[in-house]
Amino acid sequence: LTSRGEDFTGGGTAFWSQSHPDERRHAPSLVLAPDAGTALLFGGKVSHKGLRIETGRRVVFVASFSRKPAGEKSKTWVVSAR
């Protein structure tokens, strides 16, 4: 795990409200910079982006979860990680 201030500076996750989702025209409504080992969970339709790391290196695990379309018998979760 990487720690802010020790391994890197900068970064965080910016979020935009539904009323101002365009990051090019509006400042973020919220910026979160959680401690190492913290998970952020939010809906996939929320406008967001990772902010630039200014110095050092940060390691981040990103995963997306989605359900299969309605009508399919299996309720298996599909996980995609980058």
PDB file of N, CA, C and O in Angstrom:
ATOM      1  N   LEU A   1       0.842  -1.187   0.000  1.00  0.00           N
ATOM      2  CA  LEU A   1       0.000   0.000   0.000  1.00  0.00           C
ATOM      3  C   LEU A   1       0.881   1.242   0.000  1.00  0.00           C
ATOM      4  O   LEU A   1       1.947   1.251   0.589  1.00  0.00           O
ATOM      5  N   THR A   2       0.412   2.269  -0.647  1.00  0.00           N
ATOM      6  CA  THR A   2       1.137   3.527  -0.692  1.00  0.00           C
ATOM      7  C   THR A   2       0.457   4.549   0.205  1.00  0.00           C
ATOM      8  O   THR A   2      -0.758   4.533   0.375  1.00  0.00           O
ATOM      9  N   SER A   3       1.256   5.415   0.801  1.00  0.00           N
ATOM     10  CA  SER A   3       0.719   6.399   1.747  1.00  0.00           C
ATOM     11  C   SER A   3       0.991   7.817   1.277  1.00  0.00           C
ATOM     12  O   SER A   3       2.113   8.132   0.868  1.00  0.00           O
ATOM     13  N   ARG A   4      -0.035   8.653   1.355  1.00  0.00           N
ATOM     14  CA  ARG A   4       0.092  10.071   0.993  1.00  0.00           C
ATOM     15  C   ARG A   4       1.147  10.721   1.881  1.00  0.00           C
ATOM     16  O   ARG A   4       1.180  10.508   3.083  1.00  0.00           O
ATOM     17  N   GLY A   5       2.001  11.504   1.280  1.00  0.00           N
ATOM     18  CA  GLY A   5       3.036  12.199   2.034  1.00  0.00           C
ATOM     19  C   GLY A   5       4.323  11.396   2.146  1.00  0.00           C
ATOM     20  O   GLY A   5       5.398  11.965   2.211  1.00  0.00           O
ATOM     21  N   GLU A   6       4.225  10.079   2.196  1.00  0.00           N
ATOM     22  CA  GLU A   6       5.415   9.224   2.259  1.00  0.00           C
ATOM     23  C   GLU A   6       5.816   8.742   0.876  1.00  0.00           C
ATOM     24  O   GLU A   6       6.986   8.813   0.505  1.00  0.00           O
ATOM     25  N   ASP A   7       4.871   8.232   0.103  1.00  0.00           N
ATOM     26  CA  ASP A   7       5.151   7.656  -1.214  1.00  0.00           C
ATOM     27  C   ASP A   7       4.756   8.570  -2.367  1.00  0.00           C
ATOM     28  O   ASP A   7       5.244   8.418  -3.471  1.00  0.00           O
ATOM     29  N   PHE A   8       3.855   9.511  -2.139  1.00  0.00           N
ATOM     30  CA  PHE A   8       3.385  10.395  -3.204  1.00  0.00           C
ATOM     31  C   PHE A   8       2.740  11.648  -2.607  1.00  0.00           C
ATOM     32  O   PHE A   8       2.390  11.677  -1.427  1.00  0.00           O
ATOM     33  N   THR A   9       2.593  12.663  -3.451  1.00  0.00           N
ATOM     34  CA  THR A   9       1.804  13.843  -3.090  1.00  0.00           C
ATOM     35  C   THR A   9       0.795  14.075  -4.208  1.00  0.00           C
ATOM     36  O   THR A   9       0.997  13.647  -5.345  1.00  0.00           O
ATOM     37  N   GLY A  10      -0.282  14.766  -3.879  1.00  0.00           N
ATOM     38  CA  GLY A  10      -1.342  15.009  -4.855  1.00  0.00           C
ATOM     39  C   GLY A  10      -2.325  13.859  -4.873  1.00  0.00           C
ATOM     40  O   GLY A  10      -2.415  13.077  -3.934  1.00  0.00           O
ATOM     41  N   GLY A  11      -3.050  13.757  -5.966  1.00  0.00           N
ATOM     42  CA  GLY A  11      -3.996  12.661  -6.133  1.00  0.00           C
ATOM     43  C   GLY A  11      -5.310  12.880  -5.426  1.00  0.00           C
ATOM     44  O   GLY A  11      -5.609  13.963  -4.941  1.00  0.00           O
ATOM     45  N   GLY A  12      -6.117  11.849  -5.400  1.00  0.00           N
ATOM     46  CA  GLY A  12      -7.457  11.897  -4.843  1.00  0.00           C
ATOM     47  C   GLY A  12      -8.463  11.583  -5.940  1.00  0.00           C
ATOM     48  O   GLY A  12      -8.099  11.355  -7.100  1.00  0.00           O
ATOM     49  N   THR A  13      -9.718  11.565  -5.580  1.00  0.00           N
ATOM     50  CA  THR A  13     -10.792  11.315  -6.542  1.00  0.00           C
ATOM     51  C   THR A  13     -11.757  12.489  -6.501  1.00  0.00           C
ATOM     52  O   THR A  13     -12.255  12.845  -5.437  1.00  0.00           O
ATOM     53  N   ALA A  14     -11.990  13.089  -7.667  1.00  0.00           N
ATOM     54  CA  ALA A  14     -12.907  14.227  -7.777  1.00  0.00           C
ATOM     55  C   ALA A  14     -14.265  13.734  -8.269  1.00  0.00           C
ATOM     56  O   ALA A  14     -14.342  12.843  -9.115  1.00  0.00           O
ATOM     57  N   PHE A  15     -15.335  14.327  -7.746  1.00  0.00           N
ATOM     58  CA  PHE A  15     -16.697  13.979  -8.127  1.00  0.00           C
ATOM     59  C   PHE A  15     -17.447  15.247  -8.529  1.00  0.00           C
ATOM     60  O   PHE A  15     -17.251  16.303  -7.929  1.00  0.00           O
ATOM     61  N   TRP A  16     -18.307  15.129  -9.543  1.00  0.00           N
ATOM     62  CA  TRP A  16     -19.131  16.241  -9.999  1.00  0.00           C
ATOM     63  C   TRP A  16     -20.591  15.924  -9.742  1.00  0.00           C
ATOM     64  O   TRP A  16     -21.019  14.782  -9.899  1.00  0.00           O
ATOM     65  N   SER A  17     -21.358  16.939  -9.366  1.00  0.00           N
ATOM     66  CA  SER A  17     -22.790  16.742  -9.108  1.00  0.00           C
ATOM     67  C   SER A  17     -23.518  16.481 -10.421  1.00  0.00           C
ATOM     68  O   SER A  17     -23.022  16.819 -11.496  1.00  0.00           O
ATOM     69  N   GLN A  18     -24.686  15.903 -10.329  1.00  0.00           N
ATOM     70  CA  GLN A  18     -25.478  15.619 -11.523  1.00  0.00           C
ATOM     71  C   GLN A  18     -25.893  16.899 -12.239  1.00  0.00           C
ATOM     72  O   GLN A  18     -26.085  16.905 -13.443  1.00  0.00           O
ATOM     73  N   SER A  19     -26.000  17.992 -11.508  1.00  0.00           N
ATOM     74  CA  SER A  19     -26.395  19.252 -12.136  1.00  0.00           C
ATOM     75  C   SER A  19     -25.231  19.940 -12.859  1.00  0.00           C
ATOM     76  O   SER A  19     -25.447  20.817 -13.681  1.00  0.00           O
ATOM     77  N   HIS A  20     -23.976  19.544 -12.550  1.00  0.00           N
ATOM     78  CA  HIS A  20     -22.787  20.105 -13.194  1.00  0.00           C
ATOM     79  C   HIS A  20     -21.778  18.992 -13.487  1.00  0.00           C
ATOM     80  O   HIS A  20     -20.690  18.965 -12.928  1.00  0.00           O
ATOM     81  N   PRO A  21     -22.117  18.055 -14.374  1.00  0.00           N
ATOM     82  CA  PRO A  21     -21.250  16.893 -14.587  1.00  0.00           C
ATOM     83  C   PRO A  21     -20.050  17.130 -15.503  1.00  0.00           C
ATOM     84  O   PRO A  21     -19.202  16.268 -15.621  1.00  0.00           O
ATOM     85  N   ASP A  22     -19.937  18.303 -16.125  1.00  0.00           N
ATOM     86  CA  ASP A  22     -18.874  18.545 -17.100  1.00  0.00           C
ATOM     87  C   ASP A  22     -17.614  19.061 -16.406  1.00  0.00           C
ATOM     88  O   ASP A  22     -17.541  20.222 -16.003  1.00  0.00           O
ATOM     89  N   GLU A  23     -16.608  18.206 -16.297  1.00  0.00           N
ATOM     90  CA  GLU A  23     -15.379  18.573 -15.593  1.00  0.00           C
ATOM     91  C   GLU A  23     -14.610  19.699 -16.275  1.00  0.00           C
ATOM     92  O   GLU A  23     -13.836  20.400 -15.650  1.00  0.00           O
ATOM     93  N   ARG A  24     -14.826  19.898 -17.571  1.00  0.00           N
ATOM     94  CA  ARG A  24     -14.119  20.955 -18.280  1.00  0.00           C
ATOM     95  C   ARG A  24     -14.698  22.329 -17.975  1.00  0.00           C
ATOM     96  O   ARG A  24     -14.028  23.342 -18.136  1.00  0.00           O
ATOM     97  N   ARG A  25     -15.942  22.371 -17.522  1.00  0.00           N
ATOM     98  CA  ARG A  25     -16.604  23.655 -17.282  1.00  0.00           C
ATOM     99  C   ARG A  25     -16.848  23.956 -15.813  1.00  0.00           C
ATOM    100  O   ARG A  25     -17.105  25.107 -15.462  1.00  0.00           O
ATOM    101  N   HIS A  26     -16.780  22.939 -14.949  1.00  0.00           N
ATOM    102  CA  HIS A  26     -17.112  23.132 -13.537  1.00  0.00           C
ATOM    103  C   HIS A  26     -16.065  22.480 -12.637  1.00  0.00           C
ATOM    104  O   HIS A  26     -15.531  21.424 -12.958  1.00  0.00           O
ATOM    105  N   ALA A  27     -15.821  23.128 -11.521  1.00  0.00           N
ATOM    106  CA  ALA A  27     -14.949  22.540 -10.503  1.00  0.00           C
ATOM    107  C   ALA A  27     -15.668  21.348  -9.880  1.00  0.00           C
ATOM    108  O   ALA A  27     -16.899  21.286  -9.893  1.00  0.00           O
ATOM    109  N   PRO A  28     -14.927  20.380  -9.332  1.00  0.00           N
ATOM    110  CA  PRO A  28     -15.593  19.239  -8.695  1.00  0.00           C
ATOM    111  C   PRO A  28     -16.442  19.680  -7.502  1.00  0.00           C
ATOM    112  O   PRO A  28     -16.122  20.647  -6.827  1.00  0.00           O
ATOM    113  N   SER A  29     -17.518  18.945  -7.270  1.00  0.00           N
ATOM    114  CA  SER A  29     -18.388  19.205  -6.119  1.00  0.00           C
ATOM    115  C   SER A  29     -17.768  18.649  -4.843  1.00  0.00           C
ATOM    116  O   SER A  29     -18.045  19.126  -3.750  1.00  0.00           O
ATOM    117  N   LEU A  30     -16.931  17.616  -5.000  1.00  0.00           N
ATOM    118  CA  LEU A  30     -16.332  16.924  -3.859  1.00  0.00           C
ATOM    119  C   LEU A  30     -15.021  16.299  -4.298  1.00  0.00           C
ATOM    120  O   LEU A  30     -14.928  15.758  -5.399  1.00  0.00           O
ATOM    121  N   VAL A  31     -13.999  16.375  -3.446  1.00  0.00           N
ATOM    122  CA  VAL A  31     -12.736  15.681  -3.691  1.00  0.00           C
ATOM    123  C   VAL A  31     -12.434  14.847  -2.449  1.00  0.00           C
ATOM    124  O   VAL A  31     -12.420  15.364  -1.331  1.00  0.00           O
ATOM    125  N   LEU A  32     -12.214  13.549  -2.644  1.00  0.00           N
ATOM    126  CA  LEU A  32     -11.878  12.652  -1.547  1.00  0.00           C
ATOM    127  C   LEU A  32     -10.441  12.171  -1.720  1.00  0.00           C
ATOM    128  O   LEU A  32     -10.018  11.843  -2.828  1.00  0.00           O
ATOM    129  N   ALA A  33      -9.716  12.126  -0.616  1.00  0.00           N
ATOM    130  CA  ALA A  33      -8.338  11.631  -0.608  1.00  0.00           C
ATOM    131  C   ALA A  33      -8.212  10.662   0.569  1.00  0.00           C
ATOM    132  O   ALA A  33      -7.679  11.005   1.619  1.00  0.00           O
ATOM    133  N   PRO A  34      -8.738   9.450   0.408  1.00  0.00           N
ATOM    134  CA  PRO A  34      -8.783   8.497   1.531  1.00  0.00           C
ATOM    135  C   PRO A  34      -7.403   7.952   1.900  1.00  0.00           C
ATOM    136  O   PRO A  34      -6.476   7.962   1.098  1.00  0.00           O
ATOM    137  N   ASP A  35      -7.310   7.464   3.118  1.00  0.00           N
ATOM    138  CA  ASP A  35      -6.082   6.827   3.603  1.00  0.00           C
ATOM    139  C   ASP A  35      -5.850   5.502   2.891  1.00  0.00           C
ATOM    140  O   ASP A  35      -6.787   4.903   2.344  1.00  0.00           O
ATOM    141  N   ALA A  36      -4.607   5.028   2.925  1.00  0.00           N
ATOM    142  CA  ALA A  36      -4.262   3.730   2.344  1.00  0.00           C
ATOM    143  C   ALA A  36      -5.145   2.640   2.934  1.00  0.00           C
ATOM    144  O   ALA A  36      -5.447   2.651   4.128  1.00  0.00           O
ATOM    145  N   GLY A  37      -5.609   1.736   2.080  1.00  0.00           N
ATOM    146  CA  GLY A  37      -6.449   0.627   2.512  1.00  0.00           C
ATOM    147  C   GLY A  37      -7.933   0.933   2.539  1.00  0.00           C
ATOM    148  O   GLY A  37      -8.741   0.076   2.874  1.00  0.00           O
ATOM    149  N   THR A  38      -8.316   2.145   2.172  1.00  0.00           N
ATOM    150  CA  THR A  38      -9.714   2.556   2.164  1.00  0.00           C
ATOM    151  C   THR A  38     -10.328   2.289   0.795  1.00  0.00           C
ATOM    152  O   THR A  38      -9.690   2.517  -0.226  1.00  0.00           O
ATOM    153  N   ALA A  39     -11.570   1.829   0.764  1.00  0.00           N
ATOM    154  CA  ALA A  39     -12.286   1.602  -0.490  1.00  0.00           C
ATOM    155  C   ALA A  39     -13.318   2.714  -0.688  1.00  0.00           C
ATOM    156  O   ALA A  39     -13.973   3.133   0.258  1.00  0.00           O
ATOM    157  N   LEU A  40     -13.418   3.192  -1.928  1.00  0.00           N
ATOM    158  CA  LEU A  40     -14.481   4.123  -2.302  1.00  0.00           C
ATOM    159  C   LEU A  40     -15.471   3.346  -3.159  1.00  0.00           C
ATOM    160  O   LEU A  40     -15.078   2.754  -4.159  1.00  0.00           O
ATOM    161  N   LEU A  41     -16.726   3.346  -2.782  1.00  0.00           N
ATOM    162  CA  LEU A  41     -17.772   2.677  -3.550  1.00  0.00           C
ATOM    163  C   LEU A  41     -18.809   3.705  -3.954  1.00  0.00           C
ATOM    164  O   LEU A  41     -19.291   4.472  -3.117  1.00  0.00           O
ATOM    165  N   PHE A  42     -19.145   3.729  -5.235  1.00  0.00           N
ATOM    166  CA  PHE A  42     -20.137   4.672  -5.725  1.00  0.00           C
ATOM    167  C   PHE A  42     -20.706   4.152  -7.023  1.00  0.00           C
ATOM    168  O   PHE A  42     -20.114   3.298  -7.679  1.00  0.00           O
ATOM    169  N   GLY A  43     -21.872   4.654  -7.402  1.00  0.00           N
ATOM    170  CA  GLY A  43     -22.538   4.234  -8.622  1.00  0.00           C
ATOM    171  C   GLY A  43     -21.737   4.613  -9.859  1.00  0.00           C
ATOM    172  O   GLY A  43     -21.097   5.666  -9.903  1.00  0.00           O
ATOM    173  N   GLY A  44     -21.761   3.749 -10.851  1.00  0.00           N
ATOM    174  CA  GLY A  44     -20.985   3.957 -12.063  1.00  0.00           C
ATOM    175  C   GLY A  44     -21.415   5.137 -12.910  1.00  0.00           C
ATOM    176  O   GLY A  44     -20.674   5.577 -13.784  1.00  0.00           O
ATOM    177  N   LYS A  45     -22.585   5.680 -12.678  1.00  0.00           N
ATOM    178  CA  LYS A  45     -23.042   6.832 -13.449  1.00  0.00           C
ATOM    179  C   LYS A  45     -22.623   8.156 -12.820  1.00  0.00           C
ATOM    180  O   LYS A  45     -22.917   9.220 -13.356  1.00  0.00           O
ATOM    181  N   VAL A  46     -21.926   8.102 -11.699  1.00  0.00           N
ATOM    182  CA  VAL A  46     -21.440   9.306 -11.030  1.00  0.00           C
ATOM    183  C   VAL A  46     -20.220   9.825 -11.796  1.00  0.00           C
ATOM    184  O   VAL A  46     -19.276   9.078 -12.052  1.00  0.00           O
ATOM    185  N   SER A  47     -20.232  11.110 -12.176  1.00  0.00           N
ATOM    186  CA  SER A  47     -19.090  11.698 -12.876  1.00  0.00           C
ATOM    187  C   SER A  47     -17.929  11.818 -11.900  1.00  0.00           C
ATOM    188  O   SER A  47     -18.048  12.446 -10.854  1.00  0.00           O
ATOM    189  N   HIS A  48     -16.784  11.223 -12.256  1.00  0.00           N
ATOM    190  CA  HIS A  48     -15.631  11.213 -11.366  1.00  0.00           C
ATOM    191  C   HIS A  48     -14.347  11.039 -12.177  1.00  0.00           C
ATOM    192  O   HIS A  48     -14.384  10.642 -13.337  1.00  0.00           O
ATOM    193  N   LYS A  49     -13.216  11.348 -11.547  1.00  0.00           N
ATOM    194  CA  LYS A  49     -11.918  11.056 -12.151  1.00  0.00           C
ATOM    195  C   LYS A  49     -10.850  11.096 -11.075  1.00  0.00           C
ATOM    196  O   LYS A  49     -10.983  11.770 -10.053  1.00  0.00           O
ATOM    197  N   GLY A  50      -9.775  10.355 -11.320  1.00  0.00           N
ATOM    198  CA  GLY A  50      -8.613  10.392 -10.451  1.00  0.00           C
ATOM    199  C   GLY A  50      -7.821  11.660 -10.714  1.00  0.00           C
ATOM    200  O   GLY A  50      -7.674  12.075 -11.870  1.00  0.00           O
ATOM    201  N   LEU A  51      -7.341  12.295  -9.654  1.00  0.00           N
ATOM    202  CA  LEU A  51      -6.560  13.522  -9.801  1.00  0.00           C
ATOM    203  C   LEU A  51      -5.075  13.202  -9.940  1.00  0.00           C
ATOM    204  O   LEU A  51      -4.591  12.173  -9.457  1.00  0.00           O
ATOM    205  N   ARG A  52      -4.365  14.096 -10.586  1.00  0.00           N
ATOM    206  CA  ARG A  52      -2.944  13.906 -10.902  1.00  0.00           C
ATOM    207  C   ARG A  52      -2.083  13.751  -9.642  1.00  0.00           C
ATOM    208  O   ARG A  52      -2.242  14.490  -8.678  1.00  0.00           O
ATOM    209  N   ILE A  53      -1.183  12.784  -9.694  1.00  0.00           N
ATOM    210  CA  ILE A  53      -0.168  12.621  -8.655  1.00  0.00           C
ATOM    211  C   ILE A  53       0.927  13.629  -8.964  1.00  0.00           C
ATOM    212  O   ILE A  53       1.426  13.686 -10.089  1.00  0.00           O
ATOM    213  N   GLU A  54       1.298  14.447  -7.983  1.00  0.00           N
ATOM    214  CA  GLU A  54       2.298  15.492  -8.216  1.00  0.00           C
ATOM    215  C   GLU A  54       3.724  14.958  -8.115  1.00  0.00           C
ATOM    216  O   GLU A  54       4.571  15.305  -8.931  1.00  0.00           O
ATOM    217  N   THR A  55       3.995  14.157  -7.107  1.00  0.00           N
ATOM    218  CA  THR A  55       5.327  13.559  -6.955  1.00  0.00           C
ATOM    219  C   THR A  55       5.173  12.128  -6.468  1.00  0.00           C
ATOM    220  O   THR A  55       4.190  11.775  -5.818  1.00  0.00           O
ATOM    221  N   GLY A  56       6.147  11.281  -6.792  1.00  0.00           N
ATOM    222  CA  GLY A  56       6.155   9.900  -6.321  1.00  0.00           C
ATOM    223  C   GLY A  56       5.302   8.993  -7.184  1.00  0.00           C
ATOM    224  O   GLY A  56       5.002   9.287  -8.337  1.00  0.00           O
ATOM    225  N   ARG A  57       4.916   7.880  -6.577  1.00  0.00           N
ATOM    226  CA  ARG A  57       4.134   6.863  -7.279  1.00  0.00           C
ATOM    227  C   ARG A  57       3.046   6.347  -6.353  1.00  0.00           C
ATOM    228  O   ARG A  57       3.299   6.057  -5.190  1.00  0.00           O
ATOM    229  N   ARG A  58       1.850   6.192  -6.895  1.00  0.00           N
ATOM    230  CA  ARG A  58       0.725   5.672  -6.127  1.00  0.00           C
ATOM    231  C   ARG A  58       0.191   4.431  -6.802  1.00  0.00           C
ATOM    232  O   ARG A  58       0.054   4.390  -8.023  1.00  0.00           O
ATOM    233  N   VAL A  59      -0.131   3.426  -6.023  1.00  0.00           N
ATOM    234  CA  VAL A  59      -0.708   2.192  -6.536  1.00  0.00           C
ATOM    235  C   VAL A  59      -2.189   2.180  -6.162  1.00  0.00           C
ATOM    236  O   VAL A  59      -2.541   2.363  -5.002  1.00  0.00           O
ATOM    237  N   VAL A  60      -3.047   1.965  -7.173  1.00  0.00           N
ATOM    238  CA  VAL A  60      -4.492   1.983  -6.966  1.00  0.00           C
ATOM    239  C   VAL A  60      -5.093   0.742  -7.611  1.00  0.00           C
ATOM    240  O   VAL A  60      -4.726   0.379  -8.723  1.00  0.00           O
ATOM    241  N   PHE A  61      -6.019   0.094  -6.934  1.00  0.00           N
ATOM    242  CA  PHE A  61      -6.775  -1.027  -7.486  1.00  0.00           C
ATOM    243  C   PHE A  61      -8.163  -0.513  -7.846  1.00  0.00           C
ATOM    244  O   PHE A  61      -8.868   0.034  -7.010  1.00  0.00           O
ATOM    245  N   VAL A  62      -8.529  -0.662  -9.105  1.00  0.00           N
ATOM    246  CA  VAL A  62      -9.839  -0.202  -9.581  1.00  0.00           C
ATOM    247  C   VAL A  62     -10.627  -1.416 -10.049  1.00  0.00           C
ATOM    248  O   VAL A  62     -10.128  -2.230 -10.821  1.00  0.00           O
ATOM    249  N   ALA A  63     -11.864  -1.542  -9.593  1.00  0.00           N
ATOM    250  CA  ALA A  63     -12.719  -2.656 -10.018  1.00  0.00           C
ATOM    251  C   ALA A  63     -14.106  -2.116 -10.352  1.00  0.00           C
ATOM    252  O   ALA A  63     -14.596  -1.203  -9.705  1.00  0.00           O
ATOM    253  N   SER A  64     -14.711  -2.680 -11.380  1.00  0.00           N
ATOM    254  CA  SER A  64     -16.078  -2.322 -11.763  1.00  0.00           C
ATOM    255  C   SER A  64     -16.959  -3.550 -11.617  1.00  0.00           C
ATOM    256  O   SER A  64     -16.555  -4.641 -12.005  1.00  0.00           O
ATOM    257  N   PHE A  65     -18.135  -3.369 -11.077  1.00  0.00           N
ATOM    258  CA  PHE A  65     -19.078  -4.457 -10.880  1.00  0.00           C
ATOM    259  C   PHE A  65     -20.349  -4.154 -11.644  1.00  0.00           C
ATOM    260  O   PHE A  65     -20.837  -3.033 -11.616  1.00  0.00           O
ATOM    261  N   SER A  66     -20.897  -5.156 -12.313  1.00  0.00           N
ATOM    262  CA  SER A  66     -22.175  -4.970 -12.985  1.00  0.00           C
ATOM    263  C   SER A  66     -22.937  -6.288 -13.006  1.00  0.00           C
ATOM    264  O   SER A  66     -22.338  -7.353 -12.975  1.00  0.00           O
ATOM    265  N   ARG A  67     -24.252  -6.182 -13.040  1.00  0.00           N
ATOM    266  CA  ARG A  67     -25.094  -7.373 -13.081  1.00  0.00           C
ATOM    267  C   ARG A  67     -25.379  -7.731 -14.511  1.00  0.00           C
ATOM    268  O   ARG A  67     -25.379  -6.894 -15.397  1.00  0.00           O
ATOM    269  N   LYS A  68     -25.660  -8.999 -14.728  1.00  0.00           N
ATOM    270  CA  LYS A  68     -26.078  -9.440 -16.061  1.00  0.00           C
ATOM    271  C   LYS A  68     -27.450  -8.851 -16.364  1.00  0.00           C
ATOM    272  O   LYS A  68     -28.210  -8.533 -15.459  1.00  0.00           O
ATOM    273  N   PRO A  69     -27.784  -8.691 -17.640  1.00  0.00           N
ATOM    274  CA  PRO A  69     -29.087  -8.108 -18.003  1.00  0.00           C
ATOM    275  C   PRO A  69     -30.257  -8.891 -17.405  1.00  0.00           C
ATOM    276  O   PRO A  69     -30.171 -10.102 -17.189  1.00  0.00           O
ATOM    277  N   ALA A  70     -31.347  -8.175 -17.160  1.00  0.00           N
ATOM    278  CA  ALA A  70     -32.557  -8.793 -16.622  1.00  0.00           C
ATOM    279  C   ALA A  70     -33.008  -9.916 -17.543  1.00  0.00           C
ATOM    280  O   ALA A  70     -32.866  -9.839 -18.753  1.00  0.00           O
ATOM    281  N   GLY A  71     -33.537 -10.959 -16.979  1.00  0.00           N
ATOM    282  CA  GLY A  71     -34.028 -12.079 -17.768  1.00  0.00           C
ATOM    283  C   GLY A  71     -33.073 -13.257 -17.780  1.00  0.00           C
ATOM    284  O   GLY A  71     -33.480 -14.381 -18.022  1.00  0.00           O
ATOM    285  N   GLU A  72     -31.803 -13.019 -17.514  1.00  0.00           N
ATOM    286  CA  GLU A  72     -30.851 -14.133 -17.436  1.00  0.00           C
ATOM    287  C   GLU A  72     -30.996 -14.782 -16.072  1.00  0.00           C
ATOM    288  O   GLU A  72     -31.174 -14.105 -15.064  1.00  0.00           O
ATOM    289  N   LYS A  73     -30.924 -16.102 -16.030  1.00  0.00           N
ATOM    290  CA  LYS A  73     -31.162 -16.834 -14.787  1.00  0.00           C
ATOM    291  C   LYS A  73     -30.073 -16.589 -13.748  1.00  0.00           C
ATOM    292  O   LYS A  73     -30.349 -16.459 -12.579  1.00  0.00           O
ATOM    293  N   SER A  74     -28.829 -16.538 -14.169  1.00  0.00           N
ATOM    294  CA  SER A  74     -27.720 -16.372 -13.226  1.00  0.00           C
ATOM    295  C   SER A  74     -27.701 -14.959 -12.658  1.00  0.00           C
ATOM    296  O   SER A  74     -27.932 -13.989 -13.358  1.00  0.00           O
ATOM    297  N   LYS A  75     -27.433 -14.844 -11.377  1.00  0.00           N
ATOM    298  CA  LYS A  75     -27.273 -13.538 -10.748  1.00  0.00           C
ATOM    299  C   LYS A  75     -25.805 -13.359 -10.362  1.00  0.00           C
ATOM    300  O   LYS A  75     -25.484 -12.744  -9.363  1.00  0.00           O
ATOM    301  N   THR A  76     -24.936 -13.893 -11.167  1.00  0.00           N
ATOM    302  CA  THR A  76     -23.507 -13.806 -10.924  1.00  0.00           C
ATOM    303  C   THR A  76     -23.021 -12.386 -11.184  1.00  0.00           C
ATOM    304  O   THR A  76     -23.420 -11.741 -12.137  1.00  0.00           O
ATOM    305  N   TRP A  77     -22.154 -11.911 -10.316  1.00  0.00           N
ATOM    306  CA  TRP A  77     -21.543 -10.599 -10.504  1.00  0.00           C
ATOM    307  C   TRP A  77     -20.359 -10.738 -11.443  1.00  0.00           C
ATOM    308  O   TRP A  77     -19.600 -11.696 -11.375  1.00  0.00           O
ATOM    309  N   VAL A  78     -20.185  -9.772 -12.311  1.00  0.00           N
ATOM    310  CA  VAL A  78     -19.048  -9.735 -13.227  1.00  0.00           C
ATOM    311  C   VAL A  78     -18.092  -8.682 -12.695  1.00  0.00           C
ATOM    312  O   VAL A  78     -18.481  -7.548 -12.463  1.00  0.00           O
ATOM    313  N   VAL A  79     -16.826  -9.041 -12.503  1.00  0.00           N
ATOM    314  CA  VAL A  79     -15.846  -8.124 -11.961  1.00  0.00           C
ATOM    315  C   VAL A  79     -14.808  -7.841 -13.019  1.00  0.00           C
ATOM    316  O   VAL A  79     -14.301  -8.731 -13.668  1.00  0.00           O
ATOM    317  N   SER A  80     -14.508  -6.567 -13.182  1.00  0.00           N
ATOM    318  CA  SER A  80     -13.495  -6.134 -14.139  1.00  0.00           C
ATOM    319  C   SER A  80     -12.503  -5.282 -13.381  1.00  0.00           C
ATOM    320  O   SER A  80     -12.878  -4.340 -12.714  1.00  0.00           O
ATOM    321  N   ALA A  81     -11.227  -5.604 -13.454  1.00  0.00           N
ATOM    322  CA  ALA A  81     -10.200  -4.820 -12.771  1.00  0.00           C
ATOM    323  C   ALA A  81      -9.148  -4.365 -13.766  1.00  0.00           C
ATOM    324  O   ALA A  81      -8.817  -5.091 -14.689  1.00  0.00           O
ATOM    325  N   ARG A  82      -8.654  -3.141 -13.563  1.00  0.00           N
ATOM    326  CA  ARG A  82      -7.597  -2.607 -14.422  1.00  0.00           C
ATOM    327  C   ARG A  82      -6.323  -2.502 -13.635  1.00  0.00           C
ATOM    328  O   ARG A  82      -6.283  -2.236 -12.507  1.00  0.00           O
TER     329      ARG A  82
END
